[in-house]
Amino acid sequence: MDPQIIIARRVAKELRQGNLVNLGIGIPTLVANYVPSDLKVFFQSENGLIGTGPIPEQGMAHPLLTDAGGRPISALPGASIFDSAMSFGLIRGGHVDITVLGGLQVDAHGLLANWMIPGKMVPGMGGAMDLVSGAKRVIVAMQHAAKGKSKIVSKCTLPLTSARPVNLVVTDMAVIGFPDGKATLLETAPGISIGEVLAVTEAELAIPDTVPEMKI
Amino acid sequence: MDPQIIIARRVAKELRQGNLVNLGIGIPTLVANYVPSDLKVFFQSENGLIGTGPIPEQGMAHPLLTDAGGRPISALPGASIFDSAMSFGLIRGGHVDITVLGGLQVDAHGLLANWMIPGKMVPGMGGAMDLVSGAKRVIVAMQHAAKGKSKIVSKCTLPLTSARPVNLVVTDMAVIGFPDGKATLLETAPGISIGEVLAVTEAELAIPDTVPEMKI
Amino acid sequence: MKAVSVEEAVAMIPSGASVMVGGFMAVGTPERLLDELVRQNKTGLSLICNDAATPGKGVGKLFDATLVSKLTATHIGLNPKAQQQMLGNQISVDLVPQGTFVERIRAGGCGLGGVLTPTGVGTLVAEGKRQIEVDGKPFLLETAIRAQFALIHAFLADYLGNLAYALTARNFNPIMAMAADTVIVVAEHIVPVGVIAPDHVVTPAPLVDYIIANG
Amino acid sequence: MKAVSVEEAVAMIPSGASVMVGGFMAVGTPERLLDELVRQNKTGLSLICNDAATPGKGVGKLFDATLVSKLTATHIGLNPKAQQQMLGNQISVDLVPQGTFVERIRAGGCGLGGVLTPTGVGTLVAEGKRQIEVDGKPFLLETAIRAQFALIHAFLADYLGNLAYALTARNFNPIMAMAADTVIVVAEHIVPVGVIAPDHVVTPAPLVDYIIANG
């Protein structure tokens, strides 16, 4: 299975009935494809919409209905529109149950860096800092390693997104949580051993007595 | 002429085309009756309406359309509705061109007290403090004296409504402004002499060379 | 969102709870919830409401039944019972400028640490509060307000919990609907999903916990 | 409110002006005003806009024509020209978290002294800023933002200047319409007074100074 799909399917299992969910760009966007049809969740697009639906059929797109990347989306029945102050009031005020974001680095204490590589990539933080500071649960969805380098690090070398630790990291190799503020291996991806995870993880990982395989 | 009507008619002359105006309860409310029909102004009711109209005809009132005192009002074509945060954003943000309020005391520097008589009347300030702090121009519409006591005082003995001085005071005897922060007699009411004004005014009043009679 | 009876909804509110109630002089107030608070005799309430309404109307009913022990409001001048209870020290009253009142609730609902307002500087309202200078101008630091419960009046609610308001009954309702742990709504009309156009929804469904069912 | 031609409107904006522009990735942006800013070659602009859009679209046109000298935004990653101009020090860029960005503009429009936000605490964003503790929790004091001009896109405008927005083109427009000395609006449709129901007006008429006339 495609690593991105493994991640997206596993993250989708974290969603609960009635949750308000914000999905970042990239792998997080894929999560919407794997929500069981009997689970009703609300997806927020931070440019001002709750109730985002799939990409509209050809010829049905409206130029004034887009996602945060400016791409055409649809709105489900029961959708609502609001201005940006309200959108970030929802985010900062803890009304978003789950935010799923991409990451550049997550460290052993759950701190996330995902908005800047000094001197190289300075796109701006957009809504990421508010989402990590404000959402009830923060889930990072990312590849475990990039170019052979672990993205789960002892300490972030890139600028932090927030002083608030994330709740869960889901990669193509593992699910990592932070009980008592310490990176802990909660699950391994199908066919991946604990040893394989440890081999490509820079951060020290606590290993509980049982580490089940991801159910996706 | 009724003293209240003198005041209301004179205040109405301060309104300019397109102004957003907030009228307090009491004498200020009467001002709306004396706006020339060719002058288009917007009246705000701070409970969430711009475009307040007259009291509706009998049988046409709606229980969900009221003024800040809870009394039925009407809405003119082009009216708009908003929540209380927006209403006071308009007020505090300087978008209200003129607020007209009642007063208990105005002092020689233009400071207003109008919300509390300690130990006696403690109704709360409602929107008065925001209106005086935020509106572009603050006009106090009140009787010059109450029970023979001047309401234009040297220094307010009652708790202040704001540290920001008002712009104009219109009473049944005079119009008083505060050029250079000093109470100044700008106009006298019809048939009232400067001497009569001074006789019932506790505050020291600057008297310009010419003090015209109010045009109402 | 869950549809519940008014009895069930009020049964969730313990005596002594902090309760925000929408409305301005009882306009835009969820009367059915207030009647039921009185019937279930929920005492010692910390009430957060713009005003005390008038006896027999809106939150005025809570003062009639002496259910309030603490009040945060902007104006209580039109309810003599609330005034008597304040002067008799039966209730403690915190009077707040109206713009500050709504902005503090908004801060509570939007995750802000408080409000920096020019309103109240140099008045009694400033007593005991921090004053912060920004670019040489003084502002009061007014803290955020939240409550355990928000009792909301809406004109339309759909089956998901989206709300729209009518006329001046909107007032504090959409702001309070963001600032409480549990949000309970009385709507004049409950309508199918889609009846409220997305552009006309004022309170998005995920903010609403309970809607009082018809009948 | 006054109806003016797009040429007249832009003629009022001097080179070097501070200009807020509504829109999110060019959705909800008043394109006609941007085209005219380019045509009249207004240089040295201080631009306040959520993002830099993409070349050829929305405020992206201002970067194509190198009219911007200072940018306050939350994200410019999808406009390589804006990035190049930033890295080449042709423009100074202040990158702001999006929730902070909109709240600072709201503070500017609503007469608040600034914003107390948890966002950015403990990050690069906190550098050089005051940190204020409230009830033991740290918040950044972020200052209010205003501009000389706000360029607004609306869906409907009536003859008085009341505005309503459509779908995700609403975004920053209603907030910016409160935070500038002069507010200029391009509407998709100009309609008679009364067509927009009072409950559906988002920006009340008195906030609007100019509407770009049809044709």
PDB file of N, CA and C in Angstrom, chain C residues 24-106:
ATOM      1  N   PHE C  24     -31.353  40.655  25.238  1.00  0.00           N
ATOM      2  CA  PHE C  24     -31.167  42.076  25.556  1.00  0.00           C
ATOM      3  C   PHE C  24     -32.543  42.555  25.981  1.00  0.00           C
ATOM      4  N   MET C  25     -32.695  42.864  27.243  1.00  0.00           N
ATOM      5  CA  MET C  25     -34.010  43.201  27.790  1.00  0.00           C
ATOM      6  C   MET C  25     -35.038  42.118  27.420  1.00  0.00           C
ATOM      7  N   ALA C  26     -34.618  40.872  27.605  1.00  0.00           N
ATOM      8  CA  ALA C  26     -35.462  39.689  27.388  1.00  0.00           C
ATOM      9  C   ALA C  26     -35.800  39.427  25.918  1.00  0.00           C
ATOM     10  N   VAL C  27     -35.282  40.226  25.014  1.00  0.00           N
ATOM     11  CA  VAL C  27     -35.488  39.961  23.592  1.00  0.00           C
ATOM     12  C   VAL C  27     -34.349  39.070  23.110  1.00  0.00           C
ATOM     13  N   GLY C  28     -34.699  37.900  22.577  1.00  0.00           N
ATOM     14  CA  GLY C  28     -33.674  36.940  22.194  1.00  0.00           C
ATOM     15  C   GLY C  28     -33.216  36.107  23.369  1.00  0.00           C
ATOM     16  N   THR C  29     -34.131  35.832  24.281  1.00  0.00           N
ATOM     17  CA  THR C  29     -33.841  35.023  25.464  1.00  0.00           C
ATOM     18  C   THR C  29     -34.622  33.706  25.359  1.00  0.00           C
ATOM     19  N   PRO C  30     -34.004  32.593  25.728  1.00  0.00           N
ATOM     20  CA  PRO C  30     -34.693  31.290  25.633  1.00  0.00           C
ATOM     21  C   PRO C  30     -35.633  31.096  26.825  1.00  0.00           C
ATOM     22  N   GLU C  31     -36.829  31.658  26.753  1.00  0.00           N
ATOM     23  CA  GLU C  31     -37.765  31.696  27.889  1.00  0.00           C
ATOM     24  C   GLU C  31     -38.066  30.302  28.438  1.00  0.00           C
ATOM     25  N   ARG C  32     -38.178  29.321  27.556  1.00  0.00           N
ATOM     26  CA  ARG C  32     -38.555  27.977  28.041  1.00  0.00           C
ATOM     27  C   ARG C  32     -37.505  27.430  29.001  1.00  0.00           C
ATOM     28  N   LEU C  33     -36.251  27.710  28.736  1.00  0.00           N
ATOM     29  CA  LEU C  33     -35.200  27.226  29.639  1.00  0.00           C
ATOM     30  C   LEU C  33     -35.257  27.956  30.975  1.00  0.00           C
ATOM     31  N   LEU C  34     -35.607  29.242  30.952  1.00  0.00           N
ATOM     32  CA  LEU C  34     -35.675  30.003  32.199  1.00  0.00           C
ATOM     33  C   LEU C  34     -36.864  29.529  33.037  1.00  0.00           C
ATOM     34  N   ASP C  35     -38.003  29.302  32.384  1.00  0.00           N
ATOM     35  CA  ASP C  35     -39.169  28.764  33.104  1.00  0.00           C
ATOM     36  C   ASP C  35     -38.814  27.443  33.785  1.00  0.00           C
ATOM     37  N   GLU C  36     -38.057  26.618  33.073  1.00  0.00           N
ATOM     38  CA  GLU C  36     -37.735  25.295  33.612  1.00  0.00           C
ATOM     39  C   GLU C  36     -36.676  25.390  34.719  1.00  0.00           C
ATOM     40  N   LEU C  37     -35.763  26.350  34.611  1.00  0.00           N
ATOM     41  CA  LEU C  37     -34.807  26.573  35.713  1.00  0.00           C
ATOM     42  C   LEU C  37     -35.568  26.924  36.988  1.00  0.00           C
ATOM     43  N   VAL C  38     -36.609  27.726  36.837  1.00  0.00           N
ATOM     44  CA  VAL C  38     -37.427  28.107  37.989  1.00  0.00           C
ATOM     45  C   VAL C  38     -38.179  26.875  38.509  1.00  0.00           C
ATOM     46  N   ARG C  39     -38.790  26.111  37.595  1.00  0.00           N
ATOM     47  CA  ARG C  39     -39.577  24.943  38.001  1.00  0.00           C
ATOM     48  C   ARG C  39     -38.701  23.917  38.727  1.00  0.00           C
ATOM     49  N   GLN C  40     -37.472  23.722  38.224  1.00  0.00           N
ATOM     50  CA  GLN C  40     -36.569  22.752  38.867  1.00  0.00           C
ATOM     51  C   GLN C  40     -35.794  23.393  40.034  1.00  0.00           C
ATOM     52  N   ASN C  41     -36.059  24.669  40.273  1.00  0.00           N
ATOM     53  CA  ASN C  41     -35.484  25.378  41.423  1.00  0.00           C
ATOM     54  C   ASN C  41     -33.956  25.249  41.524  1.00  0.00           C
ATOM     55  N   LYS C  42     -33.302  25.607  40.424  1.00  0.00           N
ATOM     56  CA  LYS C  42     -31.834  25.586  40.407  1.00  0.00           C
ATOM     57  C   LYS C  42     -31.345  26.863  41.077  1.00  0.00           C
ATOM     58  N   THR C  43     -30.738  26.739  42.212  1.00  0.00           N
ATOM     59  CA  THR C  43     -30.379  27.918  43.014  1.00  0.00           C
ATOM     60  C   THR C  43     -28.891  28.252  42.890  1.00  0.00           C
ATOM     61  N   GLY C  44     -28.544  29.409  43.428  1.00  0.00           N
ATOM     62  CA  GLY C  44     -27.137  29.810  43.525  1.00  0.00           C
ATOM     63  C   GLY C  44     -26.447  29.969  42.188  1.00  0.00           C
ATOM     64  N   LEU C  45     -27.209  30.376  41.176  1.00  0.00           N
ATOM     65  CA  LEU C  45     -26.622  30.479  39.838  1.00  0.00           C
ATOM     66  C   LEU C  45     -25.693  31.686  39.711  1.00  0.00           C
ATOM     67  N   SER C  46     -24.590  31.490  38.986  1.00  0.00           N
ATOM     68  CA  SER C  46     -23.762  32.617  38.536  1.00  0.00           C
ATOM     69  C   SER C  46     -24.274  32.994  37.165  1.00  0.00           C
ATOM     70  N   LEU C  47     -24.986  34.089  37.095  1.00  0.00           N
ATOM     71  CA  LEU C  47     -25.645  34.472  35.845  1.00  0.00           C
ATOM     72  C   LEU C  47     -24.802  35.498  35.096  1.00  0.00           C
ATOM     73  N   ILE C  48     -24.625  35.252  33.815  1.00  0.00           N
ATOM     74  CA  ILE C  48     -23.918  36.181  32.933  1.00  0.00           C
ATOM     75  C   ILE C  48     -24.895  36.564  31.849  1.00  0.00           C
ATOM     76  N   CYS C  49     -25.352  37.794  31.896  1.00  0.00           N
ATOM     77  CA  CYS C  49     -26.402  38.235  30.966  1.00  0.00           C
ATOM     78  C   CYS C  49     -26.291  39.745  30.845  1.00  0.00           C
ATOM     79  N   ASN C  50     -26.579  40.287  29.664  1.00  0.00           N
ATOM     80  CA  ASN C  50     -26.425  41.724  29.459  1.00  0.00           C
ATOM     81  C   ASN C  50     -27.121  42.561  30.522  1.00  0.00           C
ATOM     82  N   ASP C  51     -28.346  42.146  30.899  1.00  0.00           N
ATOM     83  CA  ASP C  51     -29.150  42.944  31.820  1.00  0.00           C
ATOM     84  C   ASP C  51     -29.996  42.000  32.659  1.00  0.00           C
ATOM     85  N   ALA C  52     -30.749  42.569  33.580  1.00  0.00           N
ATOM     86  CA  ALA C  52     -31.598  41.749  34.449  1.00  0.00           C
ATOM     87  C   ALA C  52     -33.036  41.721  33.945  1.00  0.00           C
ATOM     88  N   ALA C  53     -33.263  42.217  32.737  1.00  0.00           N
ATOM     89  CA  ALA C  53     -34.605  42.290  32.148  1.00  0.00           C
ATOM     90  C   ALA C  53     -35.564  42.988  33.112  1.00  0.00           C
ATOM     91  N   THR C  54     -36.796  42.571  33.130  1.00  0.00           N
ATOM     92  CA  THR C  54     -37.782  43.141  34.059  1.00  0.00           C
ATOM     93  C   THR C  54     -38.445  41.973  34.775  1.00  0.00           C
ATOM     94  N   PRO C  55     -39.052  42.208  35.939  1.00  0.00           N
ATOM     95  CA  PRO C  55     -39.694  41.101  36.654  1.00  0.00           C
ATOM     96  C   PRO C  55     -40.681  40.375  35.741  1.00  0.00           C
ATOM     97  N   GLY C  56     -40.644  39.049  35.802  1.00  0.00           N
ATOM     98  CA  GLY C  56     -41.581  38.248  35.011  1.00  0.00           C
ATOM     99  C   GLY C  56     -41.160  37.979  33.591  1.00  0.00           C
ATOM    100  N   LYS C  57     -40.092  38.646  33.141  1.00  0.00           N
ATOM    101  CA  LYS C  57     -39.664  38.464  31.743  1.00  0.00           C
ATOM    102  C   LYS C  57     -38.205  38.026  31.667  1.00  0.00           C
ATOM    103  N   GLY C  58     -37.905  37.099  30.776  1.00  0.00           N
ATOM    104  CA  GLY C  58     -36.518  36.699  30.542  1.00  0.00           C
ATOM    105  C   GLY C  58     -35.841  36.297  31.838  1.00  0.00           C
ATOM    106  N   VAL C  59     -34.588  36.710  32.004  1.00  0.00           N
ATOM    107  CA  VAL C  59     -33.864  36.356  33.229  1.00  0.00           C
ATOM    108  C   VAL C  59     -34.483  37.024  34.455  1.00  0.00           C
ATOM    109  N   GLY C  60     -35.389  37.980  34.256  1.00  0.00           N
ATOM    110  CA  GLY C  60     -36.111  38.557  35.393  1.00  0.00           C
ATOM    111  C   GLY C  60     -36.765  37.469  36.237  1.00  0.00           C
ATOM    112  N   LYS C  61     -37.208  36.398  35.603  1.00  0.00           N
ATOM    113  CA  LYS C  61     -37.833  35.275  36.331  1.00  0.00           C
ATOM    114  C   LYS C  61     -36.872  34.644  37.338  1.00  0.00           C
ATOM    115  N   LEU C  62     -35.590  34.654  37.015  1.00  0.00           N
ATOM    116  CA  LEU C  62     -34.610  34.052  37.934  1.00  0.00           C
ATOM    117  C   LEU C  62     -34.472  34.900  39.196  1.00  0.00           C
ATOM    118  N   PHE C  63     -34.618  36.230  39.037  1.00  0.00           N
ATOM    119  CA  PHE C  63     -34.564  37.103  40.214  1.00  0.00           C
ATOM    120  C   PHE C  63     -35.869  36.999  41.008  1.00  0.00           C
ATOM    121  N   ASP C  64     -36.999  36.883  40.308  1.00  0.00           N
ATOM    122  CA  ASP C  64     -38.287  36.673  40.992  1.00  0.00           C
ATOM    123  C   ASP C  64     -38.186  35.466  41.927  1.00  0.00           C
ATOM    124  N   ALA C  65     -37.516  34.419  41.438  1.00  0.00           N
ATOM    125  CA  ALA C  65     -37.431  33.169  42.214  1.00  0.00           C
ATOM    126  C   ALA C  65     -36.167  33.114  43.077  1.00  0.00           C
ATOM    127  N   THR C  66     -35.444  34.216  43.143  1.00  0.00           N
ATOM    128  CA  THR C  66     -34.183  34.329  43.913  1.00  0.00           C
ATOM    129  C   THR C  66     -33.248  33.141  43.665  1.00  0.00           C
ATOM    130  N   LEU C  67     -32.996  32.879  42.384  1.00  0.00           N
ATOM    131  CA  LEU C  67     -32.108  31.770  42.020  1.00  0.00           C
ATOM    132  C   LEU C  67     -30.680  32.237  41.759  1.00  0.00           C
ATOM    133  N   VAL C  68     -30.478  33.556  41.712  1.00  0.00           N
ATOM    134  CA  VAL C  68     -29.172  34.086  41.301  1.00  0.00           C
ATOM    135  C   VAL C  68     -28.361  34.473  42.535  1.00  0.00           C
ATOM    136  N   SER C  69     -27.108  34.035  42.590  1.00  0.00           N
ATOM    137  CA  SER C  69     -26.258  34.494  43.701  1.00  0.00           C
ATOM    138  C   SER C  69     -25.173  35.440  43.211  1.00  0.00           C
ATOM    139  N   LYS C  70     -24.864  35.375  41.916  1.00  0.00           N
ATOM    140  CA  LYS C  70     -23.807  36.224  41.368  1.00  0.00           C
ATOM    141  C   LYS C  70     -24.254  36.641  39.978  1.00  0.00           C
ATOM    142  N   LEU C  71     -24.070  37.926  39.676  1.00  0.00           N
ATOM    143  CA  LEU C  71     -24.516  38.436  38.380  1.00  0.00           C
ATOM    144  C   LEU C  71     -23.406  39.239  37.727  1.00  0.00           C
ATOM    145  N   THR C  72     -23.109  38.935  36.479  1.00  0.00           N
ATOM    146  CA  THR C  72     -22.242  39.773  35.662  1.00  0.00           C
ATOM    147  C   THR C  72     -23.112  40.354  34.563  1.00  0.00           C
ATOM    148  N   ALA C  73     -23.232  41.679  34.524  1.00  0.00           N
ATOM    149  CA  ALA C  73     -24.167  42.325  33.602  1.00  0.00           C
ATOM    150  C   ALA C  73     -23.693  43.737  33.311  1.00  0.00           C
ATOM    151  N   THR C  74     -24.388  44.394  32.382  1.00  0.00           N
ATOM    152  CA  THR C  74     -24.030  45.770  32.039  1.00  0.00           C
ATOM    153  C   THR C  74     -25.042  46.773  32.585  1.00  0.00           C
ATOM    154  N   HIS C  75     -26.243  46.298  32.899  1.00  0.00           N
ATOM    155  CA  HIS C  75     -27.311  47.226  33.266  1.00  0.00           C
ATOM    156  C   HIS C  75     -28.401  46.444  33.980  1.00  0.00           C
ATOM    157  N   ILE C  76     -28.797  46.900  35.155  1.00  0.00           N
ATOM    158  CA  ILE C  76     -29.890  46.201  35.841  1.00  0.00           C
ATOM    159  C   ILE C  76     -30.968  47.183  36.279  1.00  0.00           C
ATOM    160  N   GLY C  77     -30.928  48.392  35.712  1.00  0.00           N
ATOM    161  CA  GLY C  77     -31.755  49.496  36.185  1.00  0.00           C
ATOM    162  C   GLY C  77     -33.246  49.302  35.992  1.00  0.00           C
ATOM    163  N   LEU C  78     -33.649  48.381  35.131  1.00  0.00           N
ATOM    164  CA  LEU C  78     -35.076  48.226  34.865  1.00  0.00           C
ATOM    165  C   LEU C  78     -35.674  47.041  35.605  1.00  0.00           C
ATOM    166  N   ASN C  79     -34.890  46.425  36.475  1.00  0.00           N
ATOM    167  CA  ASN C  79     -35.422  45.347  37.309  1.00  0.00           C
ATOM    168  C   ASN C  79     -35.236  45.705  38.787  1.00  0.00           C
ATOM    169  N   PRO C  80     -36.277  46.258  39.403  1.00  0.00           N
ATOM    170  CA  PRO C  80     -36.147  46.681  40.815  1.00  0.00           C
ATOM    171  C   PRO C  80     -35.822  45.510  41.739  1.00  0.00           C
ATOM    172  N   LYS C  81     -36.318  44.304  41.423  1.00  0.00           N
ATOM    173  CA  LYS C  81     -36.006  43.155  42.278  1.00  0.00           C
ATOM    174  C   LYS C  81     -34.508  42.843  42.258  1.00  0.00           C
ATOM    175  N   ALA C  82     -33.921  42.883  41.083  1.00  0.00           N
ATOM    176  CA  ALA C  82     -32.477  42.636  40.997  1.00  0.00           C
ATOM    177  C   ALA C  82     -31.731  43.724  41.777  1.00  0.00           C
ATOM    178  N   GLN C  83     -32.200  44.961  41.649  1.00  0.00           N
ATOM    179  CA  GLN C  83     -31.552  46.068  42.381  1.00  0.00           C
ATOM    180  C   GLN C  83     -31.647  45.856  43.885  1.00  0.00           C
ATOM    181  N   GLN C  84     -32.864  45.489  44.352  1.00  0.00           N
ATOM    182  CA  GLN C  84     -33.041  45.235  45.793  1.00  0.00           C
ATOM    183  C   GLN C  84     -32.124  44.108  46.263  1.00  0.00           C
ATOM    184  N   GLN C  85     -32.064  43.046  45.472  1.00  0.00           N
ATOM    185  CA  GLN C  85     -31.227  41.906  45.879  1.00  0.00           C
ATOM    186  C   GLN C  85     -29.752  42.293  45.891  1.00  0.00           C
ATOM    187  N   MET C  86     -29.367  43.203  44.994  1.00  0.00           N
ATOM    188  CA  MET C  86     -27.988  43.685  45.002  1.00  0.00           C
ATOM    189  C   MET C  86     -27.741  44.562  46.227  1.00  0.00           C
ATOM    190  N   LEU C  87     -28.636  45.522  46.480  1.00  0.00           N
ATOM    191  CA  LEU C  87     -28.433  46.448  47.604  1.00  0.00           C
ATOM    192  C   LEU C  87     -28.551  45.706  48.931  1.00  0.00           C
ATOM    193  N   GLY C  88     -29.329  44.595  48.950  1.00  0.00           N
ATOM    194  CA  GLY C  88     -29.450  43.776  50.152  1.00  0.00           C
ATOM    195  C   GLY C  88     -28.368  42.715  50.271  1.00  0.00           C
ATOM    196  N   ASN C  89     -27.388  42.787  49.367  1.00  0.00           N
ATOM    197  CA  ASN C  89     -26.253  41.846  49.380  1.00  0.00           C
ATOM    198  C   ASN C  89     -26.665  40.384  49.243  1.00  0.00           C
ATOM    199  N   GLN C  90     -27.854  40.138  48.684  1.00  0.00           N
ATOM    200  CA  GLN C  90     -28.234  38.745  48.411  1.00  0.00           C
ATOM    201  C   GLN C  90     -27.533  38.249  47.140  1.00  0.00           C
ATOM    202  N   ILE C  91     -27.246  39.160  46.242  1.00  0.00           N
ATOM    203  CA  ILE C  91     -26.461  38.774  45.066  1.00  0.00           C
ATOM    204  C   ILE C  91     -25.265  39.715  44.956  1.00  0.00           C
ATOM    205  N   SER C  92     -24.146  39.157  44.497  1.00  0.00           N
ATOM    206  CA  SER C  92     -23.009  40.027  44.208  1.00  0.00           C
ATOM    207  C   SER C  92     -23.067  40.351  42.725  1.00  0.00           C
ATOM    208  N   VAL C  93     -22.886  41.629  42.425  1.00  0.00           N
ATOM    209  CA  VAL C  93     -23.070  42.092  41.048  1.00  0.00           C
ATOM    210  C   VAL C  93     -21.782  42.707  40.526  1.00  0.00           C
ATOM    211  N   ASP C  94     -21.377  42.252  39.368  1.00  0.00           N
ATOM    212  CA  ASP C  94     -20.238  42.857  38.678  1.00  0.00           C
ATOM    213  C   ASP C  94     -20.785  43.586  37.456  1.00  0.00           C
ATOM    214  N   LEU C  95     -20.768  44.914  37.513  1.00  0.00           N
ATOM    215  CA  LEU C  95     -21.274  45.702  36.386  1.00  0.00           C
ATOM    216  C   LEU C  95     -20.133  46.025  35.429  1.00  0.00           C
ATOM    217  N   VAL C  96     -20.354  45.753  34.161  1.00  0.00           N
ATOM    218  CA  VAL C  96     -19.304  45.798  33.144  1.00  0.00           C
ATOM    219  C   VAL C  96     -19.816  46.627  31.972  1.00  0.00           C
ATOM    220  N   PRO C  97     -18.991  47.504  31.408  1.00  0.00           N
ATOM    221  CA  PRO C  97     -19.434  48.219  30.199  1.00  0.00           C
ATOM    222  C   PRO C  97     -19.825  47.216  29.101  1.00  0.00           C
ATOM    223  N   GLN C  98     -20.848  47.532  28.360  1.00  0.00           N
ATOM    224  CA  GLN C  98     -21.435  46.553  27.446  1.00  0.00           C
ATOM    225  C   GLN C  98     -20.473  46.060  26.367  1.00  0.00           C
ATOM    226  N   GLY C  99     -19.672  46.982  25.837  1.00  0.00           N
ATOM    227  CA  GLY C  99     -18.696  46.570  24.834  1.00  0.00           C
ATOM    228  C   GLY C  99     -17.626  45.682  25.428  1.00  0.00           C
ATOM    229  N   THR C 100     -17.262  45.953  26.657  1.00  0.00           N
ATOM    230  CA  THR C 100     -16.281  45.127  27.358  1.00  0.00           C
ATOM    231  C   THR C 100     -16.884  43.765  27.690  1.00  0.00           C
ATOM    232  N   PHE C 101     -18.131  43.774  28.119  1.00  0.00           N
ATOM    233  CA  PHE C 101     -18.857  42.547  28.459  1.00  0.00           C
ATOM    234  C   PHE C 101     -18.848  41.572  27.271  1.00  0.00           C
ATOM    235  N   VAL C 102     -19.267  42.049  26.125  1.00  0.00           N
ATOM    236  CA  VAL C 102     -19.376  41.137  24.972  1.00  0.00           C
ATOM    237  C   VAL C 102     -18.002  40.731  24.471  1.00  0.00           C
ATOM    238  N   GLU C 103     -17.050  41.642  24.568  1.00  0.00           N
ATOM    239  CA  GLU C 103     -15.702  41.329  24.062  1.00  0.00           C
ATOM    240  C   GLU C 103     -14.996  40.328  24.988  1.00  0.00           C
ATOM    241  N   ARG C 104     -15.269  40.407  26.281  1.00  0.00           N
ATOM    242  CA  ARG C 104     -14.692  39.428  27.215  1.00  0.00           C
ATOM    243  C   ARG C 104     -15.254  38.032  26.940  1.00  0.00           C
ATOM    244  N   ILE C 105     -16.531  37.970  26.640  1.00  0.00           N
ATOM    245  CA  ILE C 105     -17.139  36.675  26.308  1.00  0.00           C
ATOM    246  C   ILE C 105     -16.564  36.162  24.992  1.00  0.00           C
ATOM    247  N   ARG C 106     -16.418  37.079  24.035  1.00  0.00           N
ATOM    248  CA  ARG C 106     -15.817  36.673  22.765  1.00  0.00           C
ATOM    249  C   ARG C 106     -14.401  36.129  22.986  1.00  0.00           C
TER     250      ARG C 106
END
